[in-house]
Amino acid sequence: MDPITHAASGAVALLALPRRPLTAWGLPLAALVTASPDLDVLFCHTPLEFLLIHRGISHSFAAMPVFGLLLALCCWPLWRAATPGRWGFGRVWLLCCGLLLLHIWLDVVTTYGTMVFLPFSHYRVRLNSVYIIDLLLTVPLLWAVWRWRARRGLILLTLAWIFIYPGGGIGINAWHTAQSRERFAEEGRPVSRLHVLPDAFAPLFWRVIFEEGDTVRSQSLNALGAPRAPEDIHPATPLALAAAASRASVACETYFQFAMLPVMDALRPGDEPPLIKEGGHKGALFYDLRFGSGLAFVRRLLAMRPNADIPFQLMLVLDAEPDAPMPEVADARLAELRLRFSDSGRDSHWHAPVRPTPPTFWQWLVGLR
């Protein structure tokens, strides 16, 4: 979820309390505490670090009490002796932990995925309920903070909306998922992995992405779950190739765990490294269809953003002839790889693979590999 929504949700949560410290610092601190887990991006200097750190340890249940303690120390105006109606430090600590839980909730309902079980597991929880920016969620929060500060009843309704709206999206998603599976079964289509994702302005628009044979397909859905556009068809990433690359490279291992249904394409001419030009090597580009939209005007808006490109790209060069069939390519040695995240401007550039190794204790503790 975007930082504005996180900050506004924290301000609403504080306003909903029956009694709070009487200081002008209250709302700004609540907003900053709720948005603070996303400061993890400051520690992401490479694409691999971005995958391992963003929505990582700062968003985990295990680290929440420690992170909440540090934030409570920064919220000194709420527990200092001179503040009218001040709280004890322990109560401020509980408030910070609650606001961190609110941040985690608003992240897990999106499609990106949040590693809430670190350092014990890198599993990403995604409830696929809310688009990454959702005006139907954000605008009521901003309106409540601006106009309803003194009307606690309306503030409580707004706080409930933070849970009711995404919760409703989870239910609609489950309905669309069952409906899509039933439709494909009636058509006799051998669909395997299937995910329904919120599109911009969900619950009005949704997308279904699914694997059928050796292809990954995506289709835009309306509010009733009916198709509203033809299917987009892309070559699926062979599981054997993803497994072999993951064994050879920690970056590939992390990427394929992050991707939902990665698709495969040819390297674009400007991205080909010298090894490709020398011959005897085959290149491939991988990306995830969940980072997109089935709405034409949203795609046009995305194309206007700075550094507009396919987000979260993995590029591989394998020791195989360019026209080699895929079963042979899956067994080929990984020669070079590159991670490029266009939106953030992070690029690992072409480099040799680094095999996964057991992490040190400190690497394990913060979720690195």
Coordinates of C-alpha atoms in Angstrom, one line a residue:
M1 CA 0.0 0.0 0.0
D2 CA 1.2 3.5 -0.7
P3 CA 2.7 5.7 2.1
I4 CA -0.2 8.2 2.1
T5 CA -2.7 5.5 2.9
H6 CA -0.5 4.1 5.7
A7 CA 0.0 7.5 7.3
A8 CA -3.7 8.4 7.1
S9 CA -4.7 5.1 8.6
G10 CA -2.4 5.7 11.6
A11 CA -3.9 9.2 12.1
V12 CA -7.5 7.7 12.0
A13 CA -6.5 5.0 14.5
L14 CA -5.3 7.6 17.0
L15 CA -8.4 9.8 16.5
A16 CA -10.6 6.8 17.2
L17 CA -9.2 6.4 20.7
P18 CA -11.4 7.8 23.5
R19 CA -8.6 9.5 25.4
R20 CA -5.1 10.4 24.1
P21 CA -2.3 12.7 25.1
L22 CA -3.1 16.4 24.4
T23 CA -0.2 17.3 22.2
A24 CA 0.0 18.6 18.6
W25 CA 2.6 15.9 18.0
G26 CA 0.0 13.1 18.4
L27 CA -1.4 12.9 14.8
P28 CA 2.0 13.4 13.0
L29 CA 3.7 10.8 15.2
A30 CA 0.9 8.3 14.7
A31 CA 1.1 8.9 10.9
L32 CA 4.9 8.5 10.9
V33 CA 4.9 5.4 13.1
T34 CA 2.3 3.7 10.8
A35 CA 4.3 4.5 7.6
S36 CA 7.7 3.8 9.1
P37 CA 8.1 0.1 8.1
D38 CA 8.5 1.3 4.5
L39 CA 11.8 3.0 5.5
D40 CA 13.3 -0.4 4.7
V41 CA 13.8 0.8 1.2
L42 CA 16.6 3.1 2.4
F43 CA 18.6 -0.1 3.0
C44 CA 17.9 -1.6 -0.4
H45 CA 20.9 -0.7 -2.6
T46 CA 20.6 -3.6 -5.1
P47 CA 17.7 -5.4 -6.7
L48 CA 18.4 -8.5 -4.7
E49 CA 18.4 -6.5 -1.5
F50 CA 15.1 -4.9 -2.5
L51 CA 13.5 -8.4 -2.9
L52 CA 14.9 -9.5 0.5
I53 CA 14.5 -6.4 2.6
H54 CA 11.4 -4.4 1.3
R55 CA 8.3 -5.7 3.1
G56 CA 10.7 -7.9 5.0
I57 CA 11.9 -7.9 8.6
S58 CA 10.4 -4.5 9.4
H59 CA 7.0 -5.9 8.4
S60 CA 7.3 -9.2 10.4
F61 CA 5.4 -10.3 13.5
A62 CA 8.5 -11.4 15.3
A63 CA 10.3 -8.0 14.9
M64 CA 7.2 -6.0 15.7
P65 CA 7.7 -5.7 19.5
V66 CA 11.4 -4.6 19.0
F67 CA 10.5 -2.2 16.3
G68 CA 7.6 -0.9 18.3
L69 CA 9.9 -0.3 21.3
L70 CA 12.3 1.8 19.2
L71 CA 9.4 3.8 17.8
A72 CA 7.9 4.3 21.3
L73 CA 11.2 5.9 22.3
C74 CA 10.9 8.3 19.4
C75 CA 7.3 9.2 20.5
W76 CA 8.6 11.0 23.6
P77 CA 5.9 13.8 23.4
L78 CA 3.2 11.2 24.1
W79 CA 4.8 10.0 27.4
R80 CA 6.8 13.0 28.7
A81 CA 5.7 14.3 32.1
A82 CA 4.8 17.8 30.8
T83 CA 2.2 16.5 28.3
P84 CA -1.4 16.9 29.5
G85 CA -3.1 13.5 29.6
R86 CA 0.2 11.8 28.9
W87 CA 0.4 8.0 28.6
G88 CA 2.8 5.7 30.3
F89 CA 5.6 4.4 28.2
G90 CA 4.2 0.9 28.1
R91 CA 0.9 2.2 26.7
V92 CA 2.8 4.2 24.0
W93 CA 4.7 1.0 23.2
L94 CA 1.4 -0.9 22.7
L95 CA 0.1 1.9 20.5
C96 CA 3.2 1.7 18.3
C97 CA 2.8 -2.1 18.0
G98 CA -0.8 -1.7 17.1
L99 CA 0.0 0.8 14.4
L100 CA 2.6 -1.5 13.0
L101 CA 0.0 -4.3 12.8
L102 CA -2.2 -1.8 10.9
H103 CA 0.6 -1.3 8.4
I104 CA 1.1 -5.0 8.0
W105 CA -2.6 -5.5 7.4
L106 CA -2.8 -2.9 4.7
D107 CA 0.2 -4.5 3.0
V108 CA -0.9 -8.2 3.1
V109 CA -4.2 -7.3 1.4
T110 CA -2.3 -6.2 -1.7
T111 CA -0.8 -8.4 -4.4
Y112 CA 2.9 -7.6 -3.8
G113 CA 3.4 -10.0 -0.8
T114 CA 4.7 -9.3 2.7
M115 CA 7.1 -11.6 4.6
V116 CA 5.4 -11.5 7.9
F117 CA 7.0 -14.7 9.2
L118 CA 10.6 -13.6 9.0
P119 CA 13.2 -14.5 10.1
F120 CA 11.7 -18.1 10.2
S121 CA 10.3 -18.1 6.6
H122 CA 10.5 -16.0 3.5
Y123 CA 6.9 -16.9 2.6
R124 CA 5.0 -13.9 1.2
V125 CA 1.4 -13.4 2.4
R126 CA -0.8 -11.8 -0.3
L127 CA -4.5 -11.7 0.0
N128 CA -5.0 -10.1 -3.4
S129 CA -7.9 -7.8 -2.2
V130 CA -6.8 -4.2 -2.9
Y131 CA -4.9 -2.6 -5.8
I132 CA -1.6 -1.1 -4.8
I133 CA -3.2 2.4 -4.9
D134 CA -6.9 2.4 -4.1
L135 CA -8.8 5.7 -4.0
L136 CA -11.9 4.0 -2.5
L137 CA -9.8 3.2 0.5
T138 CA -7.5 6.2 0.7
V139 CA -10.0 9.1 0.1
P140 CA -12.3 8.3 3.1
L141 CA -9.2 8.2 5.4
L142 CA -7.9 11.6 4.2
W143 CA -11.4 13.1 4.4
A144 CA -11.9 11.8 8.0
V145 CA -8.6 13.2 9.2
W146 CA -9.3 16.6 7.5
R147 CA -13.0 17.0 8.3
W148 CA -14.1 14.6 11.1
R149 CA -11.4 15.0 13.7
A150 CA -14.0 16.0 16.4
R151 CA -16.6 13.5 15.3
R152 CA -15.5 10.3 16.9
G153 CA -18.5 8.2 15.7
L154 CA -17.6 8.9 12.1
I155 CA -13.9 8.3 12.9
L156 CA -14.8 4.9 14.2
L157 CA -16.7 4.1 11.0
T158 CA -13.7 5.2 9.0
L159 CA -11.5 2.9 11.1
A160 CA -13.8 0.0 10.5
W161 CA -13.7 0.8 6.8
I162 CA -9.9 0.0 6.9
F163 CA -10.9 -3.6 7.7
I164 CA -14.3 -3.9 6.1
Y165 CA -13.3 -2.7 2.6
P166 CA -10.3 -5.1 2.1
G167 CA -12.2 -7.9 3.9
G168 CA -15.0 -7.5 1.3
G169 CA -12.4 -7.6 -1.4
I170 CA -11.1 -10.9 -0.1
G171 CA -14.6 -12.3 -0.3
I172 CA -15.2 -11.0 -3.8
N173 CA -11.8 -12.4 -4.9
A174 CA -12.8 -15.9 -3.5
W175 CA -16.1 -15.7 -5.4
H176 CA -14.4 -14.7 -8.7
T177 CA -11.8 -17.4 -8.2
A178 CA -14.4 -20.1 -7.8
Q179 CA -16.4 -18.6 -10.7
S180 CA -13.3 -18.6 -13.0
R181 CA -12.4 -22.2 -12.1
E182 CA -16.0 -23.3 -12.9
R183 CA -16.0 -21.4 -16.2
F184 CA -12.8 -23.1 -17.3
A185 CA -14.0 -26.5 -16.2
E186 CA -17.1 -26.1 -18.2
E187 CA -15.0 -25.1 -21.2
G188 CA -12.9 -28.2 -20.7
R189 CA -9.7 -26.2 -20.4
P190 CA -6.7 -27.8 -18.5
V191 CA -6.0 -24.8 -16.3
S192 CA -3.6 -25.4 -13.4
R193 CA -2.4 -22.5 -11.3
L194 CA -4.9 -19.6 -11.2
H195 CA -4.9 -16.3 -9.3
V196 CA -7.5 -13.5 -9.3
L197 CA -6.0 -10.1 -8.7
P198 CA -7.6 -6.7 -8.0
D199 CA -7.2 -4.2 -10.9
A200 CA -7.3 -0.4 -10.6
F201 CA -10.7 0.6 -9.1
A202 CA -11.4 -2.8 -7.7
P203 CA -14.0 -4.1 -6.8
L204 CA -15.2 -2.8 -10.2
F205 CA -12.4 -4.4 -12.2
W206 CA -10.4 -7.6 -11.6
R207 CA -7.8 -9.7 -13.5
V208 CA -7.4 -13.4 -13.7
I209 CA -4.0 -14.9 -14.5
F210 CA -3.6 -18.6 -15.0
E211 CA -1.4 -21.3 -16.4
E212 CA -2.7 -23.5 -19.2
G213 CA -0.2 -25.9 -20.7
D214 CA 3.0 -24.1 -21.5
T215 CA 1.4 -20.7 -21.5
V216 CA 0.4 -18.1 -18.9
R217 CA -2.7 -16.2 -19.7
S218 CA -4.3 -13.0 -18.3
Q219 CA -7.8 -11.6 -18.8
S220 CA -9.6 -8.6 -17.5
L221 CA -12.8 -9.2 -15.6
N222 CA -15.8 -6.9 -14.7
A223 CA -17.4 -6.5 -11.3
L224 CA -19.4 -9.7 -11.9
G225 CA -16.4 -11.7 -12.8
A226 CA -17.2 -11.9 -16.5
P227 CA -14.5 -11.5 -19.1
R228 CA -14.3 -8.0 -20.5
A229 CA -11.4 -8.4 -23.0
P230 CA -9.6 -11.1 -24.9
E231 CA -6.9 -13.1 -23.2
D232 CA -3.3 -12.1 -23.3
I233 CA -1.0 -15.1 -23.9
H234 CA 2.6 -15.4 -22.8
P235 CA 5.1 -18.4 -22.7
A236 CA 5.3 -19.8 -19.2
T237 CA 8.6 -20.3 -17.4
P238 CA 9.4 -24.0 -17.4
L239 CA 9.6 -25.3 -13.9
A240 CA 12.7 -27.2 -14.6
L241 CA 14.5 -24.1 -15.8
A242 CA 13.4 -22.1 -12.7
A243 CA 14.6 -24.9 -10.4
A244 CA 17.9 -25.2 -12.2
A245 CA 18.5 -21.4 -12.1
S246 CA 17.5 -21.3 -8.5
R247 CA 20.1 -23.9 -7.6
A248 CA 22.8 -22.0 -9.4
S249 CA 22.0 -18.4 -8.2
V250 CA 20.7 -16.9 -5.0
A251 CA 19.3 -14.0 -7.0
C252 CA 17.3 -16.5 -9.2
E253 CA 16.2 -18.4 -6.1
T254 CA 14.8 -15.2 -4.5
Y255 CA 13.2 -14.0 -7.7
F256 CA 11.3 -17.1 -8.5
Q257 CA 10.1 -17.3 -5.0
F258 CA 8.9 -13.7 -5.3
A259 CA 7.2 -14.2 -8.7
M260 CA 3.6 -15.4 -8.9
L261 CA 3.4 -16.8 -12.4
P262 CA 6.5 -15.7 -14.2
V263 CA 6.5 -15.6 -18.0
M264 CA 9.4 -15.9 -20.4
D265 CA 10.4 -13.8 -23.4
A266 CA 13.4 -13.2 -25.5
L267 CA 16.0 -10.6 -24.5
R268 CA 15.5 -7.3 -26.2
P269 CA 18.3 -6.2 -28.5
G270 CA 19.6 -3.4 -26.2
D271 CA 19.8 -5.8 -23.3
E272 CA 22.0 -8.5 -24.8
P273 CA 25.4 -8.9 -23.2
P274 CA 28.6 -9.6 -25.1
L275 CA 28.2 -13.4 -24.5
I276 CA 25.1 -13.4 -26.7
K277 CA 26.8 -11.6 -29.5
E278 CA 29.7 -14.0 -29.4
G279 CA 27.4 -16.9 -30.0
G280 CA 26.8 -20.3 -28.3
H281 CA 24.6 -18.7 -25.6
K282 CA 20.8 -18.3 -25.2
G283 CA 19.2 -15.4 -23.4
A284 CA 15.8 -15.1 -21.8
L285 CA 13.8 -12.4 -20.0
F286 CA 11.4 -13.2 -17.1
Y287 CA 8.8 -11.0 -15.6
D288 CA 5.5 -11.3 -13.6
L289 CA 2.2 -10.5 -15.1
R290 CA 0.7 -9.4 -11.7
F291 CA 2.4 -6.0 -12.1
G292 CA 0.1 -4.7 -14.7
S293 CA -3.5 -3.8 -15.5
G294 CA -6.2 -4.9 -17.9
L295 CA -7.5 -1.3 -18.2
A296 CA -6.2 0.6 -21.2
F297 CA -6.2 4.0 -19.6
V298 CA -4.3 2.6 -16.6
R299 CA -1.7 1.1 -18.9
R300 CA -1.3 4.5 -20.6
L301 CA -0.8 6.1 -17.2
L302 CA 1.8 3.5 -16.2
A303 CA 3.6 4.2 -19.5
M304 CA 3.9 7.8 -18.6
R305 CA 5.8 7.2 -15.3
P306 CA 9.5 7.9 -15.1
N307 CA 11.7 5.0 -16.2
A308 CA 8.6 3.3 -17.6
D309 CA 9.4 -0.3 -18.4
I310 CA 8.4 -3.9 -17.4
P311 CA 8.9 -4.0 -13.6
F312 CA 10.9 -6.6 -11.8
Q313 CA 12.8 -8.1 -14.7
L314 CA 15.2 -11.1 -14.5
M315 CA 17.5 -11.7 -17.4
L316 CA 19.5 -14.9 -17.9
V317 CA 22.2 -16.1 -20.3
L318 CA 22.6 -19.9 -20.6
D319 CA 25.3 -22.0 -22.2
A320 CA 23.0 -23.2 -25.1
E321 CA 22.6 -22.5 -28.7
P322 CA 20.0 -19.8 -29.5
D323 CA 17.7 -22.2 -31.3
A324 CA 18.1 -25.1 -28.7
P325 CA 14.8 -26.6 -27.5
M326 CA 13.7 -25.8 -24.0
P327 CA 14.3 -29.3 -22.5
E328 CA 18.0 -28.9 -23.3
V329 CA 18.1 -25.2 -22.1
A330 CA 16.7 -26.3 -18.7
D331 CA 19.8 -28.4 -18.2
A332 CA 22.3 -25.7 -19.5
R333 CA 24.7 -23.9 -17.3
L334 CA 23.8 -20.4 -16.1
A335 CA 26.5 -18.1 -17.4
E336 CA 25.3 -14.6 -16.4
L337 CA 22.2 -12.9 -15.0
R338 CA 20.8 -9.5 -14.4
L339 CA 18.1 -8.1 -12.2
R340 CA 16.6 -4.8 -13.3
F341 CA 13.8 -3.0 -11.5
S342 CA 12.8 -0.1 -13.7
D343 CA 10.6 1.9 -11.3
S344 CA 13.2 2.1 -8.6
G345 CA 16.2 2.5 -11.0
R346 CA 18.0 -0.5 -9.4
D347 CA 20.0 -2.6 -11.8
S348 CA 22.5 -5.3 -10.9
H349 CA 23.9 -5.3 -14.5
W350 CA 25.3 -8.5 -16.0
H351 CA 27.3 -10.6 -13.5
A352 CA 28.2 -14.2 -12.8
P353 CA 25.8 -16.3 -10.6
V354 CA 26.4 -16.6 -6.9
R355 CA 25.3 -19.9 -5.5
P356 CA 23.0 -20.0 -2.5
T357 CA 24.8 -20.6 0.8
P358 CA 23.7 -20.9 4.4
P359 CA 23.3 -17.4 5.8
T360 CA 25.2 -16.2 8.9
F361 CA 23.2 -15.7 12.1
W362 CA 22.9 -11.9 11.4
Q363 CA 21.9 -12.5 7.8
W364 CA 19.2 -14.9 8.9
L365 CA 18.0 -12.5 11.6
V366 CA 17.3 -9.7 9.1
G367 CA 16.1 -12.0 6.3
L368 CA 19.2 -11.9 4.0
R369 CA 20.7 -14.8 2.2

